[in-house]
Coordinates of C-alpha atoms in Angstrom, one line a residue:
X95 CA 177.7 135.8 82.4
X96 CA 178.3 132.5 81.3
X97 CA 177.1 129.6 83.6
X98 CA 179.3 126.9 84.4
X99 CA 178.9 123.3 84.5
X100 CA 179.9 121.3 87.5
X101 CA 182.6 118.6 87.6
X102 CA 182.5 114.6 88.1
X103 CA 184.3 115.6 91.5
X104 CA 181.8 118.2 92.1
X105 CA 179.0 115.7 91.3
X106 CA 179.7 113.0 93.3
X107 CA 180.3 115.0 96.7
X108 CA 176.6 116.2 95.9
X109 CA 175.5 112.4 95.8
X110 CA 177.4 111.7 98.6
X111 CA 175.9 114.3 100.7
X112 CA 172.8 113.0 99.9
X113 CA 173.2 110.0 100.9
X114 CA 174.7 110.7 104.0
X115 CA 171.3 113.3 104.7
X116 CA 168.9 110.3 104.2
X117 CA 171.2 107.8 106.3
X118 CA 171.5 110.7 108.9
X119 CA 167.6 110.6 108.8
X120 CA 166.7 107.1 108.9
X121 CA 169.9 105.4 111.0
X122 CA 170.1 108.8 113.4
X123 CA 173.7 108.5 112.6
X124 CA 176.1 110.6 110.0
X125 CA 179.1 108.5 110.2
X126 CA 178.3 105.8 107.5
X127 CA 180.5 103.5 108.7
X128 CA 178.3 101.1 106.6
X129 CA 175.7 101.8 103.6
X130 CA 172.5 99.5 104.4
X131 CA 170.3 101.7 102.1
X132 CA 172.5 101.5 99.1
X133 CA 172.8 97.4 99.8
X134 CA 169.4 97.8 99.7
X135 CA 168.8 99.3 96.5
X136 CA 171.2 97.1 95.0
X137 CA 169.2 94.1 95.9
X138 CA 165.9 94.7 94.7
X139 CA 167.6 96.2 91.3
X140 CA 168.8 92.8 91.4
X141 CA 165.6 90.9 92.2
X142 CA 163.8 92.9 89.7
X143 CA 166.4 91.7 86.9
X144 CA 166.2 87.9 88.2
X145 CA 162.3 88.1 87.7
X146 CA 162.3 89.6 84.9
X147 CA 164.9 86.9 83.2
X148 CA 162.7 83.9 84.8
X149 CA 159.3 85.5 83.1
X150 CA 161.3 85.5 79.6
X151 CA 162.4 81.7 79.9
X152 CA 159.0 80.9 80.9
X153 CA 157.4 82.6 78.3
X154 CA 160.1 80.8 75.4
X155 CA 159.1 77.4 76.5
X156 CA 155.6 77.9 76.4
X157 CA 156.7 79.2 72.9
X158 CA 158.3 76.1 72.3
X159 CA 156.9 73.5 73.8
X160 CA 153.5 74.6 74.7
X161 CA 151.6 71.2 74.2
X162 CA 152.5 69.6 77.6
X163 CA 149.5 68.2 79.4
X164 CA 149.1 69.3 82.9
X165 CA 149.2 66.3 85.8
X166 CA 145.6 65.6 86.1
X167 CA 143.4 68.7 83.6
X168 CA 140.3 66.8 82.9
X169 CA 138.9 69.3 79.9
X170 CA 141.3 70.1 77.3
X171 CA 140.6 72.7 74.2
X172 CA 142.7 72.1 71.2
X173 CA 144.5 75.1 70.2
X174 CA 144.5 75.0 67.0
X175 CA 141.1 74.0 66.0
X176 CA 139.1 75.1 69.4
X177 CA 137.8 71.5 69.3
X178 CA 136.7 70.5 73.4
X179 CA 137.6 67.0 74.7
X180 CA 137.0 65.7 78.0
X181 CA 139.6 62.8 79.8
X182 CA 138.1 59.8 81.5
X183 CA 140.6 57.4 82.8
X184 CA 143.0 57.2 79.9
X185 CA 141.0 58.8 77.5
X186 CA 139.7 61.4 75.4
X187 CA 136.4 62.3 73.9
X188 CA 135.5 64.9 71.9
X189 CA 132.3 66.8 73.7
X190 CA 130.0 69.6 72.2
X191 CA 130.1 71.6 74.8
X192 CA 131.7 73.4 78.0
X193 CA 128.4 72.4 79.9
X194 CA 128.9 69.2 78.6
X195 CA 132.5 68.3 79.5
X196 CA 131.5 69.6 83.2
X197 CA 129.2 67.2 84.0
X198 CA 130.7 64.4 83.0
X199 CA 134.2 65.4 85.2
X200 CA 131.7 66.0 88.0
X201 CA 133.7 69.4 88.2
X202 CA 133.6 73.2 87.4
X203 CA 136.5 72.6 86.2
X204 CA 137.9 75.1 83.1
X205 CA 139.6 74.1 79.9
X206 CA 143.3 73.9 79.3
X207 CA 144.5 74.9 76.2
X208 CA 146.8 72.4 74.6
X209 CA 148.0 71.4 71.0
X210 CA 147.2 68.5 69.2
X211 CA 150.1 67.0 70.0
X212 CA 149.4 67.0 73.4
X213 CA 145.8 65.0 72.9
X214 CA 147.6 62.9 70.1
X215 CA 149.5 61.1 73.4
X216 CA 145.7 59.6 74.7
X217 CA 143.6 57.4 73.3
X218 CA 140.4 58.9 71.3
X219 CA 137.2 58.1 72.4
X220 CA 133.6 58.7 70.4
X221 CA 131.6 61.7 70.8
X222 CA 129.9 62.9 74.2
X223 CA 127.6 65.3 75.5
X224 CA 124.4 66.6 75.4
X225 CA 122.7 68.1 71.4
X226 CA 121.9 71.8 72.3
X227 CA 123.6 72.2 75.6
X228 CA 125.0 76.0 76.3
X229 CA 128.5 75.6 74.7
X230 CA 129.3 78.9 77.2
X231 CA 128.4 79.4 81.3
X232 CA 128.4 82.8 82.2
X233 CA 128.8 84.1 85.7
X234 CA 125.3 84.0 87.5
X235 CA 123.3 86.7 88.4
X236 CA 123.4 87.3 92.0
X237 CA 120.1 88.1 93.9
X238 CA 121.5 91.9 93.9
X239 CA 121.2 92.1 90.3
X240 CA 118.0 90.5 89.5
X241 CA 114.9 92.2 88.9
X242 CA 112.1 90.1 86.2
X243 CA 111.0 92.2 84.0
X244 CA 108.1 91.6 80.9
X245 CA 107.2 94.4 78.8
X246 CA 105.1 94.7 75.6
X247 CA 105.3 97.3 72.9
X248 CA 103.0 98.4 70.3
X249 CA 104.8 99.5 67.0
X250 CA 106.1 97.1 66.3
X251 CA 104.4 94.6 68.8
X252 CA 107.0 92.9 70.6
X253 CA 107.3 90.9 74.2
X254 CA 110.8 91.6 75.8
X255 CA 111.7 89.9 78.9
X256 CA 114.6 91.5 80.8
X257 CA 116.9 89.5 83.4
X258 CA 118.8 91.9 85.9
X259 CA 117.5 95.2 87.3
X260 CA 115.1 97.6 86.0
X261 CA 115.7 99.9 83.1
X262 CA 115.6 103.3 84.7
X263 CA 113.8 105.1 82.0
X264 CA 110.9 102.6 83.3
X265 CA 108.0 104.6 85.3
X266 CA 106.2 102.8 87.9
X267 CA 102.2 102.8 87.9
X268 CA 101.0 105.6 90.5
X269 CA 99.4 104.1 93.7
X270 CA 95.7 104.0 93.0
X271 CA 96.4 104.0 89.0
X272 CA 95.0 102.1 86.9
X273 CA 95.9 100.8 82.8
X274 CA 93.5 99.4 80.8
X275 CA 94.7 96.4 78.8
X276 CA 93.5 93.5 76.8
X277 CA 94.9 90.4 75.5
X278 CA 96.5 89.9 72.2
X279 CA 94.6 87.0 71.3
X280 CA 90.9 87.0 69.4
X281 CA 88.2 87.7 72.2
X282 CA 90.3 88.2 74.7
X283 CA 89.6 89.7 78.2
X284 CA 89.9 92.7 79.4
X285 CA 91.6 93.8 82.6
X286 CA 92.8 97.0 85.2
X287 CA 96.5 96.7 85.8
X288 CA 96.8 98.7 89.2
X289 CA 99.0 98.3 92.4
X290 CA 100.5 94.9 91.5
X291 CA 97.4 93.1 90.3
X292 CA 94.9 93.0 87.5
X293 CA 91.0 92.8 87.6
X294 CA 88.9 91.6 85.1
X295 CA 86.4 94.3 83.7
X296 CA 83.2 93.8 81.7
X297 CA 83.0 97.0 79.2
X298 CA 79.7 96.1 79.0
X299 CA 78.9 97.3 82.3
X300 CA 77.6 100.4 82.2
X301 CA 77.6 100.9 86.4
X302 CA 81.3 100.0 86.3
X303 CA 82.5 102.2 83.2
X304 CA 80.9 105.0 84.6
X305 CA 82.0 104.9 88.0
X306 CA 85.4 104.6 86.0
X307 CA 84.9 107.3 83.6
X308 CA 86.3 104.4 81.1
X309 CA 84.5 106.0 78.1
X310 CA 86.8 107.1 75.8
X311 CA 89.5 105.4 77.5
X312 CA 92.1 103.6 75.0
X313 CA 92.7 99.9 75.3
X314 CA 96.3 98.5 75.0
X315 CA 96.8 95.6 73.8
X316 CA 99.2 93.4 75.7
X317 CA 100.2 89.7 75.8
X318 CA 98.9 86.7 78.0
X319 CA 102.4 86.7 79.2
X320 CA 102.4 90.2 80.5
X321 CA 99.0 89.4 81.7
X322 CA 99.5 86.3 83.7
X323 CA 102.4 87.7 85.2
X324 CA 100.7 90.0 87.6
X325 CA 98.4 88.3 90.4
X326 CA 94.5 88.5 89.5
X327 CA 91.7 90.2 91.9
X328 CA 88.0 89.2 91.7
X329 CA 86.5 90.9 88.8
X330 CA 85.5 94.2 89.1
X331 CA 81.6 94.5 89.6
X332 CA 79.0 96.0 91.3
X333 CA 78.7 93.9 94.6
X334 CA 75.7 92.0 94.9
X335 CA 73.3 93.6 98.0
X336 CA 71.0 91.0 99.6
X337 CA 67.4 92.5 100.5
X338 CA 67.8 95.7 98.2
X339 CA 64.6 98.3 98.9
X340 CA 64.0 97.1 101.7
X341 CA 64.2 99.1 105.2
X342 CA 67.2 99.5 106.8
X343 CA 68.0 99.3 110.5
X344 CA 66.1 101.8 112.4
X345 CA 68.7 103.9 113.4
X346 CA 69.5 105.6 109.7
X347 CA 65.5 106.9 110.1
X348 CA 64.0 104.6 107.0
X349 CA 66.8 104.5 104.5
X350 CA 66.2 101.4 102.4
X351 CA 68.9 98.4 101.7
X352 CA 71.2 99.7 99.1
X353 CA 71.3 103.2 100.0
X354 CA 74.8 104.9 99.6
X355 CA 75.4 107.1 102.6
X356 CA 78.0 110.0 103.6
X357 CA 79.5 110.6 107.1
X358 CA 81.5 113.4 107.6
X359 CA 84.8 113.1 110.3
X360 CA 87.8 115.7 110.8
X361 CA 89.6 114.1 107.8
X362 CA 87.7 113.8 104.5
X363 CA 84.4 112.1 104.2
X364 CA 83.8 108.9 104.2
X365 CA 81.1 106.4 102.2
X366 CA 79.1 103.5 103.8
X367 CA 76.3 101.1 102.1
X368 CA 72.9 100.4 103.6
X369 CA 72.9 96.8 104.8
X370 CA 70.2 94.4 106.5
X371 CA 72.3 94.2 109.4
X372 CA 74.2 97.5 109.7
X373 CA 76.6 99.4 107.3
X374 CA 79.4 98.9 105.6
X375 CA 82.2 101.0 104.5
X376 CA 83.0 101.4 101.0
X377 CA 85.4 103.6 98.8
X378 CA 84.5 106.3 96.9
X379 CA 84.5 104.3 93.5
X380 CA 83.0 101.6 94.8
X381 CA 80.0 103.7 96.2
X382 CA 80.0 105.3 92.7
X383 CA 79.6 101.6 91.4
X384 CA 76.8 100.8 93.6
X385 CA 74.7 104.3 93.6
X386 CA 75.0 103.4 89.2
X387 CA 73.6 99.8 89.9
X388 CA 71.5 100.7 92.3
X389 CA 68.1 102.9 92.5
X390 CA 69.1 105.5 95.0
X391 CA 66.2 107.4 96.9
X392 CA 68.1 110.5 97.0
X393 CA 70.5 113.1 94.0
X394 CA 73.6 113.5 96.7
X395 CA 74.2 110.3 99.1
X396 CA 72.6 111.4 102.4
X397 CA 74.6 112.7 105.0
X398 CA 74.4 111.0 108.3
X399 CA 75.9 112.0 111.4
X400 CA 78.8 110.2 113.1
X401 CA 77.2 109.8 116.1
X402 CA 74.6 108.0 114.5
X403 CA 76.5 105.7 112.5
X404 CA 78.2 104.7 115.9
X405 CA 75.2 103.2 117.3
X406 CA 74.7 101.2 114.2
X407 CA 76.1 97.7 113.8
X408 CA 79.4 97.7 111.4
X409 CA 79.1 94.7 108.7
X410 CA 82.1 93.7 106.5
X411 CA 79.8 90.5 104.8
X412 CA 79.9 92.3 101.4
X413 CA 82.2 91.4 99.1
X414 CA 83.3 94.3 97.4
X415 CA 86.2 94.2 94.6
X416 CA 89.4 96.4 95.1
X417 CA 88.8 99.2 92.5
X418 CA 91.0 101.7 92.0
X419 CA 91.0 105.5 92.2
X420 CA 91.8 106.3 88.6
X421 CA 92.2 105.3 85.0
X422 CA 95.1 106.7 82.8
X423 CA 92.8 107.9 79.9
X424 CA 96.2 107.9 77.7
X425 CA 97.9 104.0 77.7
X426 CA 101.9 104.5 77.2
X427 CA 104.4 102.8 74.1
X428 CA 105.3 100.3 76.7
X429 CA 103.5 98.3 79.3
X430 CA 105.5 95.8 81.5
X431 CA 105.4 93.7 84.4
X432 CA 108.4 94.0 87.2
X433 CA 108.9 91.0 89.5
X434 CA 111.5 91.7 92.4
X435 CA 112.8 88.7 94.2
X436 CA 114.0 90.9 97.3
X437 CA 110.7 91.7 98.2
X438 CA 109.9 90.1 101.0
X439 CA 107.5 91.9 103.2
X440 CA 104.7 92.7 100.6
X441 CA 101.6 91.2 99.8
X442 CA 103.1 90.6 95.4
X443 CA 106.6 90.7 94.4
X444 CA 105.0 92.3 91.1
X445 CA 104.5 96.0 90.2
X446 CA 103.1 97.7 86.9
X447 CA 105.8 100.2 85.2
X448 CA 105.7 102.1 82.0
X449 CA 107.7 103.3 79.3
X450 CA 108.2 105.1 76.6
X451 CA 110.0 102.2 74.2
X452 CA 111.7 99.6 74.5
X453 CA 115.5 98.5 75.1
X454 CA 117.5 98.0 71.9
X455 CA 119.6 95.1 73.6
X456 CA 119.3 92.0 73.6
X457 CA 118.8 88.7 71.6
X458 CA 116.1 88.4 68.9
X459 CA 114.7 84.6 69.2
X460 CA 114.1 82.6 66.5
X461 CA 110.5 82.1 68.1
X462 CA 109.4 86.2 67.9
X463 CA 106.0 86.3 66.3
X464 CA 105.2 90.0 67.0
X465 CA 101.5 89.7 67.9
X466 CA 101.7 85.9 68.9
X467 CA 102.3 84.6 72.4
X468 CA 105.9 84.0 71.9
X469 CA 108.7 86.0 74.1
X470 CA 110.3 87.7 71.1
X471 CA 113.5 89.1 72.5
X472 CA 115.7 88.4 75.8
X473 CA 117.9 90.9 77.7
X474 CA 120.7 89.7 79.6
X475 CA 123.8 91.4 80.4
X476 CA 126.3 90.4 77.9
X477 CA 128.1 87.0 79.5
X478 CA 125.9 85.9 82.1
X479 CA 123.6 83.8 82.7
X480 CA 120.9 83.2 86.1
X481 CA 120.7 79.8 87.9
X482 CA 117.0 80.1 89.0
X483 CA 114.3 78.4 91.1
X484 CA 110.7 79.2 89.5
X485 CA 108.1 80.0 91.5
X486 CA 104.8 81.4 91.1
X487 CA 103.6 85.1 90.6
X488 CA 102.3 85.4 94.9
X489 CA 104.0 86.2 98.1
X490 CA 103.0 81.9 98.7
X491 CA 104.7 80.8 95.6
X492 CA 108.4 81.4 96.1
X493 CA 109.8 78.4 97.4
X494 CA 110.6 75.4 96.4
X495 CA 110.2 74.9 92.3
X496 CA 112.3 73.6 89.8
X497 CA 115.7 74.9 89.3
X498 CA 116.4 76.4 85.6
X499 CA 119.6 77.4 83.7
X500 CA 118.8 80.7 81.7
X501 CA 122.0 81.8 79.4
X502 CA 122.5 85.1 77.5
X503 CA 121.0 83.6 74.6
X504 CA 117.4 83.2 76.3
X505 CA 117.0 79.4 76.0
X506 CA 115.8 78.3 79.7
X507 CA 117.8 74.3 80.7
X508 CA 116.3 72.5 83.5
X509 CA 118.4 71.0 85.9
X510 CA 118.2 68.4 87.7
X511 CA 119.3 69.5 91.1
X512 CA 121.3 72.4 93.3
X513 CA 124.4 69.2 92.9
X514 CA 124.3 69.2 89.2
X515 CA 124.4 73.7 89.7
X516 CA 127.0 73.5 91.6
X517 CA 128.7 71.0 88.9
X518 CA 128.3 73.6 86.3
X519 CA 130.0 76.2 88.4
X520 CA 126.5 78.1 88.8
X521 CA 127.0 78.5 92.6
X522 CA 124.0 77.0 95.3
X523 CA 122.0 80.1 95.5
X524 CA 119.3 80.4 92.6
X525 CA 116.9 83.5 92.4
X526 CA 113.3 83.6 92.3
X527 CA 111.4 83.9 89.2
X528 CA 108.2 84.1 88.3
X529 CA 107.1 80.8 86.1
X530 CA 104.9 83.0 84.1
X531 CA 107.6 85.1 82.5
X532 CA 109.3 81.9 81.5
X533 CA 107.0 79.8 80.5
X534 CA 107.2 81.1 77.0
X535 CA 111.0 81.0 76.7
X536 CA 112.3 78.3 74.4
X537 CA 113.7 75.0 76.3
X538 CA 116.5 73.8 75.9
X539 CA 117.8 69.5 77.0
X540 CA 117.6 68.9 80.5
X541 CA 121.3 69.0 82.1
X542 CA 122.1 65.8 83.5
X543 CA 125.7 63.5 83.7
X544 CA 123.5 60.5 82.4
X545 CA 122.3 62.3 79.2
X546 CA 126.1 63.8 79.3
X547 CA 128.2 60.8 79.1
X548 CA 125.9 59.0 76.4
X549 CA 128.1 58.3 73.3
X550 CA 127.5 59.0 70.3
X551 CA 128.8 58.6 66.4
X552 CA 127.1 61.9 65.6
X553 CA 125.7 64.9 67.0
X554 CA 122.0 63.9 65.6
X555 CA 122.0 60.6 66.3
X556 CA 122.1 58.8 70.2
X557 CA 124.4 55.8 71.3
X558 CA 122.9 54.1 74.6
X559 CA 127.1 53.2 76.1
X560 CA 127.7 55.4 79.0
X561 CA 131.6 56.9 78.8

């Protein structure tokens, strides 16, 4: 059966009835003596058509007249060439940079794009600014999003140092752990990288090496930045024992000055040393580094009682290094140093991590020399930059040091104060870092409105007129 089409008529009942349904709905009335919704409708399909012509005028005389000058824009960027100028009083100078032009308006203020036209209408003033000031400031870094991070790599040997939070392919150093590393450079020391600090070892003690099983063990080589990044212990040796051989307090029934001793408790046993005076607890590698550096009487150290060891004095005089439990016989690809600002409540900010290469991002410096003591590469997230307050590597070195400008292109600006941050639109709250980690960055000038607003015929030569 053929299906047949409604009429207009048809058509606009069903529209009406509609209508009348939703007024019924919203007004709780079916009379429609009035059409509110409908007046509605009308007037925002109206609006809608208004705002739509006023974008399009806009938009033509931008088109054609798109050189006007607002009121009082103090930085202006030609839009034709890209050239920067900066306004003082009635006139313009050409500056070299965005970092530049800020300082000298005493403003974050952002460039207006104009044509030449536009700066044609001012007089033109020489050259300003500051050679080799960041011609871009990206957005800061909050505290958030800020880890320090140094690593070195062995094929090829590179030093990375990565601004913002951890890779997570990284691996942090097991508690009790311990790498061990050497410096790049001819003779150079060898350390322990453990638990957030690094010992100095002597291969050439044998008491040490044993205790340490570090035969065999391979050596990584790693660079004096890496290394001074991470807070040093006392060097790891066997503790030097006043009055060794001779008898020890009466209690321990003749055991001589020296001796290495084992008590056992509920929990697992624990090692003491012999002392003039009474005895003193030790770990079980440092026990292992004493029995090895010292003749002991007995094969096993003897077991003494607890009850006995509680009538004898305790003594805490010796000064016995922090070893740790273990050595990783096999040194990883990678070997950094992490330095997070957010930790507060620790003894270091610094923890050892490993990985298995490096991160392909970054900016290559002009300065990499591979093996030398150079930073060789800079990570940043692509358009920002940190406003930073150096500080040392220690829980007592946050605090008050210099503040630093450190863009995406790994060149490190000093500043000359939070005022001359805030200035450059870097905010007021800088993040720790850890001097060591920046100390091999290259430098750029010193950000300053003096140096800013000197004058100048060219960018390689100086003028001493202030603008």
């Amino acid at each position: 059966m053929a299906r047949r089409s409604a009429t207009r008529l048809q058509l606009s009942g069903h529209r009406f009835l509609l209508r009348r349904m939703a007024h019924a709905l919203v007004r709780g009335d079916v009379r429609m003596l009035d059409d509110p919704l409908r007046a509605q409708a009308v007037a925002y399909g109206a609006g809608c058509a208004l705002t739509a012509v006023a974008i399009a005028v806009c938009a033509v005389l931008a088109l054609l007249r798109p050189g006007s000058v607002p009121g009082d824009a103090p930085i202006l960027l030609a839009r034709d060439t890209g050239a920067l100028f900066v306004r003082v009083d009635d006139t313009v100078h050409p500056v070299s940079d965005l970092a530049s032009a800020r300082l000298i308006v005493g403003t974050p203020a952002n460039p207006v794009v104009v044509n030449a036209a536009a700066i044609a209408k001012f007089r033109r003033g020489p050259l300003v600014g500051i050679p080799g000031a960041p011609a871009q400031l990206g957005q800061p870094l909050s505290l958030d999003e800020s880890d320090w991070t140094i690593c070195d790599g062995t094929e090829p040997a590179e030093t990375v140092l990565l601004a913002g939070r951890a890779d997570r392919g990284m691996v942090a150093l097991g508690t009790g752990h311990a790498l061990l590393v050497s410096a790049r450079t001819m003779g150079g020391a060898t350390y322990l990288l453990a638990d957030g600090w690094r010992a100095r070892v002597d291969l050439r003690d044998i008491a040490v090496v044993r205790a340490l099983h570090l035969e065999g063990v391979s050596v990584q080589l790693v660079s004096q930045a890496l290394l001074d990044s991470v807070p040093e212990a006392p060097a790891l040796r066997a503790p030097s024992i006043v009055g060794v051989g001779n008898p020890g307090p009466a209690a321990l029934g003749g055991l001589a000055v020296g001796t290495v001793v084992r008590v056992v408790r509920a929990g697992p046993a624990e090692f003491y040393v012999v002392l003039t005076d009474g005895l003193q607890r030790v770990g079980r590698v440092a026990a292992d580094v004493i029995r090895f550096s010292v003749a002991q009487s007995h094969g096993e150290p003897p077991l003494v009682p607890a009850d006995v060891v509680a009538d004898v004095p305790v003594a805490d005089r010796l000064a016995v290094p922090r070893f740790p439990e273990r050595v990783v016989p096999r040194v990883p690809a990678v070997v950094c140093a992490n330095w997070d600002p957010r930790r507060r409540g620790s003894a270091t900010n610094t923890s050892v991590v490993m990985a298995d290469s490096l991160p392909d991002q970054g900016v290559r410096l002009a300065q990499a020399d591979g093996t030398g003591p150079n930073v060789d590469r800079v990570v940043i997230p692509g358009g920002r930059s940190v406003l930073l307050q150096a500080a040392g590597v220690t829980r007592d070195g946050i605090d008050g040091g210099p503040l630093y400008l450190l863009n995406d292109l790994g060149v490190l600006f000093g500043l000359r104060d939070g005022a001359t941050a805030e200035t450059l639109g870097l905010g007021t709250d800088p993040v720790p870092a850890p001097w060591p980690m920046l100390a091999m960055l290259p430098r750029g000038p010193e950000l300053n409105r003096e140096a800013a607003s000197v004058t100048r015929d060219a960018m390689t030569g100086a003028g001493a007129v202030p603008a």
